CSV table of C-alpha atoms in Angstrom, one decimal:
chain,number,residue,atom,x,y,z
A,1,MET,CA,-79.3,-105.4,-142.9
A,2,ALA,CA,-76.3,-107.7,-142.9
A,3,ASP,CA,-74.6,-105.8,-140.2
A,4,LEU,CA,-77.8,-105.5,-138.2
A,5,SER,CA,-78.4,-109.2,-138.6
A,6,ALA,CA,-75.0,-110.0,-137.1
A,7,PHE,CA,-75.7,-107.5,-134.3
A,8,ILE,CA,-79.0,-109.3,-133.6
A,9,ARG,CA,-77.4,-112.8,-133.6
A,10,GLY,CA,-74.7,-111.7,-131.1
A,11,LEU,CA,-77.2,-109.7,-128.8
A,12,PRO,CA,-77.4,-111.4,-125.4
A,13,LYS,CA,-81.0,-112.5,-125.1
A,14,CYS,CA,-83.5,-113.7,-122.6
A,15,GLU,CA,-86.3,-116.0,-124.0
A,16,LEU,CA,-89.5,-115.8,-122.0
A,17,HIS,CA,-92.0,-117.4,-124.3
A,18,VAL,CA,-91.0,-120.7,-125.8
A,19,HIS,CA,-92.9,-124.0,-125.6
A,20,ILE,CA,-90.4,-126.8,-125.4
A,21,GLU,CA,-92.8,-129.1,-127.3
A,22,GLY,CA,-92.9,-126.4,-129.9
A,23,THR,CA,-89.2,-126.9,-130.6
A,24,LEU,CA,-89.7,-130.5,-131.8
A,25,GLU,CA,-88.3,-130.3,-135.3
A,26,PRO,CA,-89.5,-132.7,-137.9
A,27,GLU,CA,-86.1,-134.4,-138.1
A,28,MET,CA,-86.2,-135.1,-134.4
A,29,LYS,CA,-89.8,-136.4,-134.7
A,30,PHE,CA,-88.6,-139.0,-137.2
A,31,ARG,CA,-85.6,-140.0,-135.0
A,32,LEU,CA,-87.9,-140.4,-131.9
A,33,ALA,CA,-90.6,-142.2,-133.9
A,34,ALA,CA,-88.0,-144.7,-135.1
A,35,ARG,CA,-86.7,-145.2,-131.5
A,36,ASN,CA,-90.2,-145.6,-130.1
A,37,GLY,CA,-91.9,-147.6,-132.9
A,38,VAL,CA,-94.3,-144.8,-133.8
A,39,GLU,CA,-95.5,-144.6,-137.3
A,40,LEU,CA,-95.7,-141.1,-138.8
A,41,PRO,CA,-98.1,-140.2,-141.6
A,42,TYR,CA,-95.3,-138.5,-143.7
A,43,ALA,CA,-92.6,-140.0,-145.9
A,44,SER,CA,-89.9,-137.5,-144.8
A,45,ALA,CA,-89.2,-134.6,-142.6
A,46,ASP,CA,-89.5,-132.3,-145.6
A,47,ASP,CA,-93.0,-133.7,-146.3
A,48,MET,CA,-94.0,-133.1,-142.7
A,49,ARG,CA,-92.7,-129.5,-142.8
A,50,LYS,CA,-94.7,-128.8,-146.0
A,51,ALA,CA,-97.8,-129.9,-144.1
A,52,TYR,CA,-97.4,-127.0,-141.6
A,53,GLY,CA,-99.9,-124.9,-143.4
A,54,PHE,CA,-101.5,-123.2,-140.4
A,55,ASN,CA,-104.0,-120.3,-140.9
A,56,ASP,CA,-105.3,-120.1,-137.3
A,57,LEU,CA,-104.7,-121.3,-133.8
A,58,THR,CA,-106.9,-124.3,-134.1
A,59,SER,CA,-105.2,-125.7,-137.1
A,60,PHE,CA,-101.8,-125.2,-135.5
A,61,LEU,CA,-102.8,-126.9,-132.2
A,62,LYS,CA,-104.1,-130.0,-134.0
A,63,MET,CA,-100.6,-130.6,-135.6
A,64,TYR,CA,-98.9,-129.5,-132.4
A,65,TYR,CA,-100.6,-132.1,-130.2
A,66,GLU,CA,-100.4,-134.9,-132.7
A,67,GLY,CA,-96.6,-134.3,-133.0
A,68,MET,CA,-96.1,-135.0,-129.3
A,69,ASP,CA,-97.0,-138.6,-129.7
A,70,VAL,CA,-93.3,-139.5,-130.4
A,71,LEU,CA,-92.3,-138.2,-126.9
A,72,ARG,CA,-92.5,-141.4,-124.8
A,73,THR,CA,-89.4,-141.7,-122.5
A,74,GLU,CA,-87.4,-139.6,-120.2
A,75,GLN,CA,-84.6,-139.7,-122.8
A,76,ASP,CA,-86.9,-138.2,-125.4
A,77,PHE,CA,-87.7,-135.2,-123.2
A,78,TYR,CA,-84.0,-134.9,-122.4
A,79,ASP,CA,-83.1,-134.9,-126.1
A,80,LEU,CA,-85.8,-132.4,-126.9
A,81,MET,CA,-84.6,-129.9,-124.3
A,82,LEU,CA,-80.9,-130.3,-125.1
A,83,ALA,CA,-81.6,-129.7,-128.8
A,84,TYR,CA,-83.4,-126.5,-128.0
A,85,LEU,CA,-80.6,-125.3,-125.7
A,86,GLU,CA,-78.0,-126.0,-128.4
A,87,ARG,CA,-80.0,-124.0,-131.0
A,88,ALA,CA,-80.7,-121.2,-128.5
A,89,ALA,CA,-77.0,-120.9,-127.8
A,90,ALA,CA,-76.4,-120.2,-131.5
A,91,ASP,CA,-78.7,-117.1,-131.0
A,92,ASN,CA,-76.8,-116.1,-127.8
A,93,VAL,CA,-79.7,-116.8,-125.5
A,94,ARG,CA,-78.3,-116.3,-122.0
A,95,TYR,CA,-81.4,-117.2,-119.9
A,96,ALA,CA,-84.7,-118.8,-120.7
A,97,GLU,CA,-88.0,-119.4,-118.9
A,98,ILE,CA,-89.5,-122.4,-120.8
A,99,PHE,CA,-93.1,-123.6,-121.0
A,100,PHE,CA,-94.0,-127.3,-120.8
A,101,ASP,CA,-97.4,-128.9,-121.2
A,102,PRO,CA,-97.6,-131.9,-118.8
A,103,GLN,CA,-101.3,-132.6,-119.5
A,104,ALA,CA,-100.5,-133.2,-123.2
A,105,HIS,CA,-98.3,-136.1,-121.9
A,106,THR,CA,-100.0,-137.4,-118.8
A,107,GLY,CA,-103.3,-137.5,-120.8
A,108,ARG,CA,-101.8,-140.1,-123.0
A,109,GLY,CA,-100.2,-142.1,-120.2
A,110,ILE,CA,-96.8,-140.6,-119.8
A,111,PRO,CA,-96.0,-140.1,-116.1
A,112,PHE,CA,-95.4,-136.6,-114.9
A,113,ALA,CA,-92.0,-137.7,-113.4
A,114,VAL,CA,-90.9,-138.9,-116.8
A,115,VAL,CA,-91.6,-135.6,-118.4
A,116,ILE,CA,-89.9,-133.4,-115.8
A,117,GLY,CA,-87.1,-135.8,-115.2
A,118,GLY,CA,-85.9,-135.6,-118.7
A,119,LEU,CA,-86.3,-131.9,-119.0
A,120,ALA,CA,-84.6,-131.1,-115.7
A,121,ARG,CA,-81.6,-133.4,-116.5
A,122,ALA,CA,-81.1,-131.6,-119.8
A,123,GLN,CA,-81.4,-128.2,-118.2
A,124,MET,CA,-78.5,-129.1,-115.9
A,125,ASP,CA,-76.4,-130.5,-118.8
A,126,GLY,CA,-77.3,-127.6,-121.0
A,127,GLU,CA,-76.1,-125.0,-118.5
A,128,ILE,CA,-72.8,-126.8,-118.4
A,129,ARG,CA,-72.4,-127.3,-122.1
A,130,PHE,CA,-73.9,-124.1,-123.5
A,131,GLY,CA,-73.9,-121.7,-120.5
A,132,ILE,CA,-77.7,-121.1,-120.7
A,133,ARG,CA,-79.5,-120.8,-117.4
A,134,THR,CA,-83.2,-122.0,-117.5
A,135,ARG,CA,-86.3,-122.4,-115.4
A,136,LEU,CA,-89.6,-124.2,-116.2
A,137,ILE,CA,-93.1,-122.8,-116.4
A,138,MET,CA,-95.8,-125.4,-116.3
A,139,CYS,CA,-98.7,-124.5,-118.5
A,140,ILE,CA,-102.3,-125.5,-117.9
A,141,LEU,CA,-104.4,-126.5,-121.0
A,142,ARG,CA,-107.3,-124.1,-121.0
A,143,ASP,CA,-109.4,-126.3,-123.3
A,144,GLN,CA,-109.5,-128.9,-120.5
A,145,THR,CA,-111.5,-128.7,-117.3
A,146,PRO,CA,-110.5,-126.7,-114.2
A,147,GLU,CA,-110.7,-130.0,-112.2
A,148,TYR,CA,-108.0,-131.5,-114.4
A,149,ALA,CA,-106.0,-128.4,-114.1
A,150,MET,CA,-106.1,-128.5,-110.3
A,151,ALA,CA,-105.1,-132.1,-110.3
A,152,THR,CA,-102.1,-131.3,-112.5
A,153,LEU,CA,-101.1,-128.4,-110.2
A,154,LEU,CA,-101.3,-130.8,-107.2
A,155,GLU,CA,-99.2,-133.4,-109.1
A,156,ALA,CA,-96.6,-130.7,-109.7
A,157,LEU,CA,-96.1,-129.8,-106.0
A,158,PRO,CA,-93.4,-132.4,-105.3
A,159,TYR,CA,-91.4,-130.8,-108.1
A,160,ARG,CA,-91.8,-127.2,-106.8
A,161,GLU,CA,-88.0,-126.5,-106.8
A,162,ARG,CA,-87.9,-127.2,-110.5
A,163,ILE,CA,-91.0,-125.2,-111.6
A,164,LEU,CA,-90.8,-121.4,-111.3
A,165,GLY,CA,-94.3,-120.5,-112.4
A,166,ILE,CA,-97.7,-121.6,-113.8
A,167,GLY,CA,-99.1,-120.5,-117.2
A,168,LEU,CA,-102.2,-121.0,-119.3
A,169,ASP,CA,-102.1,-121.9,-122.9
A,170,SER,CA,-104.0,-123.8,-125.7
A,171,ASP,CA,-107.3,-122.9,-127.4
A,172,GLU,CA,-108.5,-119.6,-126.0
A,173,ARG,CA,-112.0,-119.5,-127.6
A,174,GLY,CA,-114.6,-120.0,-124.9
A,175,ASN,CA,-111.9,-120.5,-122.3
A,176,PRO,CA,-111.3,-117.2,-120.5
A,177,PRO,CA,-108.7,-116.8,-117.7
A,178,LEU,CA,-111.4,-116.7,-115.0
A,179,LYS,CA,-112.3,-120.3,-115.9
A,180,PHE,CA,-109.2,-121.2,-113.9
A,181,GLY,CA,-109.4,-118.6,-111.2
A,182,GLU,CA,-109.4,-121.1,-108.4
A,183,VAL,CA,-106.4,-123.0,-109.8
A,184,PHE,CA,-104.3,-119.9,-110.1
A,185,ARG,CA,-105.3,-118.7,-106.6
A,186,ARG,CA,-104.0,-122.1,-105.3
A,187,ALA,CA,-100.9,-121.8,-107.5
A,188,ARG,CA,-100.1,-118.3,-106.0
A,189,ALA,CA,-100.6,-119.6,-102.5
A,190,GLU,CA,-98.1,-122.4,-103.2
A,191,GLY,CA,-95.5,-119.8,-104.2
A,192,PHE,CA,-95.7,-120.0,-108.0
A,193,LEU,CA,-95.4,-117.0,-110.2
A,194,LEU,CA,-98.3,-116.6,-112.8
A,195,THR,CA,-98.6,-115.9,-116.4
A,196,MET,CA,-101.3,-116.4,-119.0
A,197,HIS,CA,-101.6,-116.5,-122.8
A,198,CYS,CA,-103.8,-113.8,-124.3
A,199,ASP,CA,-103.5,-114.8,-127.9
A,200,PRO,CA,-103.8,-112.1,-130.7
A,201,ASP,CA,-107.2,-111.2,-131.9
A,202,GLN,CA,-109.2,-113.8,-130.1
A,203,PRO,CA,-112.9,-113.1,-129.2
A,204,ASP,CA,-112.9,-110.6,-126.3
A,205,ALA,CA,-109.1,-110.4,-126.4
A,206,VAL,CA,-109.0,-107.2,-124.4
A,207,GLY,CA,-111.5,-108.5,-121.8
A,208,HIS,CA,-109.2,-111.6,-121.3
A,209,ILE,CA,-106.2,-109.3,-120.7
A,210,ARG,CA,-108.3,-107.3,-118.2
A,211,GLN,CA,-109.1,-110.6,-116.4
A,212,CYS,CA,-105.4,-111.5,-116.2
A,213,VAL,CA,-104.5,-108.1,-114.8
A,214,HIS,CA,-107.5,-107.3,-112.5
A,215,ASP,CA,-108.9,-110.7,-111.4
A,216,ILE,CA,-106.0,-113.1,-111.6
A,217,GLY,CA,-103.2,-110.7,-110.9
A,218,VAL,CA,-100.6,-112.2,-113.2
A,219,ASN,CA,-96.9,-111.5,-113.0
A,220,ARG,CA,-96.6,-111.4,-116.8
A,221,ILE,CA,-98.8,-111.6,-120.0
A,222,ASP,CA,-98.0,-113.9,-122.9
A,223,HIS,CA,-98.7,-112.3,-126.3
A,224,GLY,CA,-101.2,-109.6,-125.1
A,225,VAL,CA,-100.9,-107.4,-128.2
A,226,ASN,CA,-104.6,-106.4,-128.1
A,227,ALA,CA,-103.9,-104.4,-124.9
A,228,ILE,CA,-102.9,-101.6,-127.3
A,229,GLU,CA,-106.6,-101.1,-128.0
A,230,ASP,CA,-107.2,-99.8,-124.5
A,231,ARG,CA,-105.2,-96.8,-123.3
A,232,LEU,CA,-106.1,-97.2,-119.6
A,233,LEU,CA,-105.3,-100.9,-119.7
A,234,CYS,CA,-101.9,-100.1,-121.2
A,235,GLU,CA,-101.3,-97.6,-118.5
A,236,GLU,CA,-102.1,-100.1,-115.9
A,237,ILE,CA,-99.8,-102.8,-117.4
A,238,LYS,CA,-97.0,-100.2,-117.5
A,239,GLY,CA,-97.7,-99.1,-114.0
A,240,ARG,CA,-97.4,-102.7,-112.7
A,241,GLY,CA,-94.3,-103.3,-114.8
A,242,LEU,CA,-95.8,-106.4,-116.4
A,243,GLY,CA,-93.8,-108.0,-119.2
A,244,LEU,CA,-95.6,-108.8,-122.5
A,245,THR,CA,-94.0,-111.7,-124.4
A,246,VAL,CA,-94.8,-111.1,-128.1
A,247,CYS,CA,-93.9,-113.7,-130.8
A,248,PRO,CA,-93.9,-112.1,-134.3
A,249,CYS,CA,-93.1,-115.2,-136.4
A,250,SER,CA,-96.0,-117.2,-135.0
A,251,ASN,CA,-98.3,-114.1,-135.2
A,252,ARG,CA,-97.5,-113.8,-138.9
A,253,LEU,CA,-98.8,-117.3,-139.6
A,254,ILE,CA,-101.8,-117.6,-137.3
A,255,GLY,CA,-102.5,-114.1,-136.0
A,256,GLY,CA,-103.1,-112.0,-139.1
A,257,GLY,CA,-99.7,-110.4,-139.4
A,258,SER,CA,-96.6,-110.3,-137.2
A,259,LYS,CA,-97.8,-107.4,-135.0
A,260,ALA,CA,-94.3,-106.0,-135.3
A,261,GLU,CA,-95.7,-102.5,-135.6
A,262,ILE,CA,-97.6,-103.0,-132.3
A,263,VAL,CA,-94.4,-104.1,-130.7
A,264,MET,CA,-92.9,-100.8,-131.7
A,265,ARG,CA,-95.9,-98.8,-130.5
A,266,MET,CA,-95.8,-100.6,-127.2
A,267,LEU,CA,-92.1,-99.8,-127.0
A,268,ASP,CA,-92.8,-96.1,-127.6
A,269,LEU,CA,-95.4,-96.2,-124.8
A,270,GLY,CA,-92.8,-97.5,-122.4
A,271,LEU,CA,-94.4,-100.9,-122.0
A,272,ARG,CA,-92.2,-103.8,-121.1
A,273,VAL,CA,-92.7,-105.6,-124.4
A,274,THR,CA,-90.3,-108.4,-125.4
A,275,VAL,CA,-89.7,-110.6,-128.5
A,276,ASN,CA,-89.7,-114.4,-128.3
A,277,SER,CA,-90.0,-117.5,-130.5
A,278,ASP,CA,-93.1,-119.3,-129.2
A,279,ASP,CA,-93.1,-122.6,-131.2
A,280,PRO,CA,-90.1,-122.2,-133.5
A,281,ALA,CA,-90.1,-125.7,-135.0
A,282,TYR,CA,-93.6,-125.0,-136.4
A,283,PHE,CA,-93.3,-121.3,-137.3
A,284,GLY,CA,-89.8,-121.3,-138.8
A,285,GLY,CA,-88.3,-118.7,-136.5
A,286,TYR,CA,-86.1,-118.9,-133.4
A,287,ILE,CA,-85.6,-115.9,-131.3
A,288,ALA,CA,-83.0,-114.1,-133.5
A,289,ASP,CA,-85.4,-114.6,-136.4
A,290,ASN,CA,-88.1,-112.8,-134.5
A,291,PHE,CA,-85.8,-109.9,-133.7
A,292,ARG,CA,-84.9,-109.7,-137.4
A,293,LEU,CA,-88.5,-109.8,-138.5
A,294,VAL,CA,-89.3,-106.8,-136.3
A,295,ALA,CA,-86.3,-104.9,-137.7
A,296,GLU,CA,-87.2,-105.8,-141.3
A,297,GLU,CA,-90.9,-104.8,-141.0
A,298,THR,CA,-90.5,-101.7,-138.9
A,299,GLY,CA,-87.0,-100.3,-139.6
A,300,ALA,CA,-86.1,-100.7,-135.9
A,301,GLY,CA,-82.5,-100.0,-135.3
A,302,ARG,CA,-79.9,-101.0,-132.7
A,303,GLU,CA,-81.3,-98.9,-129.9
A,304,ALA,CA,-84.8,-100.2,-130.2
A,305,LEU,CA,-83.5,-103.8,-130.4
A,306,LEU,CA,-81.4,-103.2,-127.4
A,307,GLN,CA,-84.4,-101.9,-125.5
A,308,LEU,CA,-86.4,-105.0,-126.4
A,309,ALA,CA,-83.5,-107.1,-125.0
A,310,ARG,CA,-83.4,-104.9,-121.8
A,311,ASN,CA,-87.1,-105.3,-121.4
A,312,ALA,CA,-86.7,-109.1,-121.4
A,313,CYS,CA,-84.0,-108.9,-118.7
A,314,GLU,CA,-86.3,-106.9,-116.6
A,315,ALA,CA,-89.3,-109.1,-117.3
A,316,THR,CA,-87.5,-112.3,-116.2
A,317,TRP,CA,-88.5,-113.8,-112.8
A,318,LEU,CA,-84.9,-113.6,-111.6
A,319,SER,CA,-83.8,-111.8,-108.5
A,320,ARG,CA,-82.7,-108.2,-108.8
A,321,ALA,CA,-79.1,-109.4,-108.8
A,322,GLY,CA,-79.8,-111.9,-111.6
A,323,LYS,CA,-81.4,-109.2,-113.7
A,324,ASP,CA,-78.6,-106.8,-113.2
A,325,ALA,CA,-76.0,-109.4,-114.2
A,326,LEU,CA,-77.8,-110.0,-117.5
A,327,LEU,CA,-78.2,-106.2,-118.1
A,328,ALA,CA,-74.5,-105.7,-117.5
A,329,GLU,CA,-73.7,-108.3,-120.1
A,330,LEU,CA,-76.1,-106.6,-122.5
A,331,GLU,CA,-74.6,-103.1,-121.9
A,332,GLU,CA,-71.1,-104.4,-122.4
A,333,TYR,CA,-72.2,-105.9,-125.8
A,334,ALA,CA,-73.8,-102.5,-126.7
A,335,ARG,CA,-70.5,-100.7,-126.0
A,336,SER,CA,-68.3,-103.1,-127.8
A,337,SER,CA,-70.4,-104.0,-130.9
């Protein structure tokens, strides 16, 4: 496994499912809290990490949103993004499409411009320092109202050149994709690409995936492992070439197992399944850790791991030339490693 672990670390990767707020490590929370005069209910970063005892999506989200309170200034968002990019560089991430949740910040009085200003500045500096190209995907909080979602979409329009797509995340129970149908129709009309979370094993999980594919017409599906329960749905997802951004480490803690076996079944079916980190500061696994977990639990070898990385290149929202450049780098690594 040692040789395979080194192979995984060096594998050129695309990350398509990572929430920038989910990369907020406890140590950084304490630094930002001190800078902004925020009192934290823990004595140390270790104590905070020990409190991450999630057993479902709801318990995770409570801690996730509470932790964001330390993010107050443009510099905070800059530091958050740059820290993720430095960590991602250690895993040889070459390109990333990164989620951010503006409503979680504007709802507590932080201006939209402050959030995106800090993130965008760090993206530019991160590409120079670490060689990682990135784009942003703005997520809508599905446990808020469609009216608030539409207002947030309209607020994002002046920053269109910085935001590649619109996503949907947060608590899925009772909040199906079609709740935001009008918002996503407007987003498509404005030129955004579309993706939606379909979290593992939620009520009517397969039905929600069908809504994404049939009614919303997404360009990608986040998580989406329950599609394996419906053969015709899998065939449709494959036929449309939709990427599935699976996150084994987070699944392991809040989804009743890593779903690594499902990843391999999807791979065998020819689905464009990918492996990503989700909220690594909370779930203890950045992207290379997620690849290793799949290998450890399924016995996946180099060729399967290479195919997962190829799938991610193809599932990006880059131009054909951009995808081909990433694939060429990946194939050179495969030949030389």
